[in-house]
């Protein structure tokens, strides 16, 4: 499913449903400090993206979106990513195997029914 298809899916679902949960996370700079101990928070977008993707695989059919409101050289502010995997873990296994060669090929032993 392409990024555009996923965004269309979310818009379609939002127009049909009036339920769901929206979570906004804004960390307190008094609690979370940067590496130098000063109030400074930097999120690792690839880590957040990876975790959202994992959650979407573990919960088949769940639609998760994350919006980054920061401006950067790679992305414009407000860009949204959508995570949706209807096939759940089976889809995850297929994705992992997509780039792998079979270990046994056509010479794999046949299983007997029973």
Coordinates of C-alpha atoms in Angstrom, one line a residue:
X1 CA 0.0 0.0 0.0
X2 CA 1.5 3.3 -1.0
X3 CA 1.9 6.3 1.2
X4 CA -0.8 8.1 -0.7
X5 CA -3.2 5.1 -0.5
X6 CA -2.7 5.0 3.3
X7 CA -3.5 8.7 3.6
X8 CA -6.6 8.2 1.6
X9 CA -7.5 5.3 3.8
X10 CA -7.2 7.4 7.0
X11 CA -9.3 10.2 5.5
X12 CA -11.9 7.7 4.4
X13 CA -12.0 6.1 7.9
X14 CA -12.1 9.5 9.6
X15 CA -15.1 10.6 7.6
X16 CA -17.0 7.4 8.5
X17 CA -16.1 7.0 12.1
X18 CA -16.5 9.5 14.9
X19 CA -14.6 7.4 17.4
X20 CA -10.9 6.9 18.1
X21 CA -8.2 8.3 20.2
X22 CA -5.9 11.2 19.5
X23 CA -2.7 11.5 21.6
X24 CA -0.5 14.5 21.6
X25 CA 2.9 14.2 23.3
X26 CA 4.6 17.4 24.4
X27 CA 7.4 16.6 26.9
X28 CA 8.0 18.8 29.9
X29 CA 11.4 20.4 29.5
X30 CA 11.7 20.6 33.3
X31 CA 11.7 16.8 33.4
X32 CA 13.3 15.9 30.1
X33 CA 16.7 17.5 29.6
X34 CA 19.2 17.3 26.7
X35 CA 22.6 15.6 26.9
X36 CA 24.2 18.7 28.3
X37 CA 21.6 18.9 31.1
X38 CA 19.9 22.0 29.7
X39 CA 16.3 22.0 28.6
X40 CA 16.5 20.6 25.1
X41 CA 14.7 17.7 23.6
X42 CA 15.5 15.9 20.4
X43 CA 13.4 13.0 19.1
X44 CA 14.8 10.3 16.8
X45 CA 12.3 10.2 14.0
X46 CA 13.4 6.8 12.7
X47 CA 13.0 5.3 16.2
X48 CA 9.5 6.7 16.6
X49 CA 8.6 5.6 13.0
X50 CA 9.9 2.1 13.6
X51 CA 8.0 1.7 16.9
X52 CA 4.7 2.9 15.3
X53 CA 5.3 0.5 12.4
X54 CA 5.8 -2.4 14.9
X55 CA 2.6 -1.5 16.8
X56 CA 0.7 -1.4 13.5
X57 CA 1.9 -4.9 12.6
X58 CA 1.1 -6.3 16.0
X59 CA -2.5 -4.9 15.9
X60 CA -3.8 -5.9 12.5
X61 CA -6.2 -3.3 11.1
X62 CA -5.1 -0.5 13.5
X63 CA -4.4 2.8 11.8
X64 CA -1.7 4.9 13.4
X65 CA -0.6 8.3 12.2
X66 CA 2.3 10.5 13.4
X67 CA 2.7 14.2 12.4
X68 CA 6.0 15.9 12.8
X69 CA 5.5 19.7 13.1
X70 CA 9.2 20.5 13.0
X71 CA 10.7 22.0 9.9
X72 CA 13.9 20.3 8.6
X73 CA 16.0 20.0 5.5
X74 CA 14.4 16.7 4.6
X75 CA 10.8 17.3 5.6
X76 CA 8.4 20.2 5.7
X77 CA 6.5 20.9 9.0
X78 CA 3.2 19.1 9.4
X79 CA 4.1 16.0 7.3
X80 CA 2.1 13.0 8.4
X81 CA 3.1 9.3 8.1
X82 CA 0.5 6.6 8.3
X83 CA 1.1 3.1 9.6
X84 CA -1.5 0.4 8.7
X85 CA -1.1 -3.3 8.2
X86 CA -4.3 -5.2 7.6
X87 CA -2.4 -8.5 7.5
X88 CA -0.8 -8.1 10.9
X89 CA 2.0 -10.6 11.8
X90 CA 1.4 -12.6 8.6
X91 CA 2.1 -9.5 6.6
X92 CA 5.2 -8.8 8.7
X93 CA 6.5 -12.3 8.1
X94 CA 5.9 -11.9 4.3
X95 CA 7.7 -8.5 4.4
X96 CA 10.7 -10.1 6.1
X97 CA 10.9 -13.0 3.6
X98 CA 10.6 -10.8 0.6
X99 CA 14.3 -10.3 0.3
X100 CA 15.4 -13.7 1.4
X101 CA 16.2 -16.7 -0.7
X102 CA 14.6 -20.1 0.3
X103 CA 16.9 -22.3 2.2
X104 CA 15.8 -25.5 0.5
X105 CA 14.1 -24.4 -2.7
X106 CA 12.2 -27.1 -4.7
X107 CA 14.2 -29.9 -2.9
X108 CA 12.4 -29.3 0.4
X109 CA 11.0 -32.5 2.0
X110 CA 7.3 -32.9 1.5
X111 CA 5.1 -33.0 4.6
X112 CA 2.6 -35.8 4.9
X113 CA -0.9 -34.9 6.0
X114 CA -1.7 -35.8 9.6

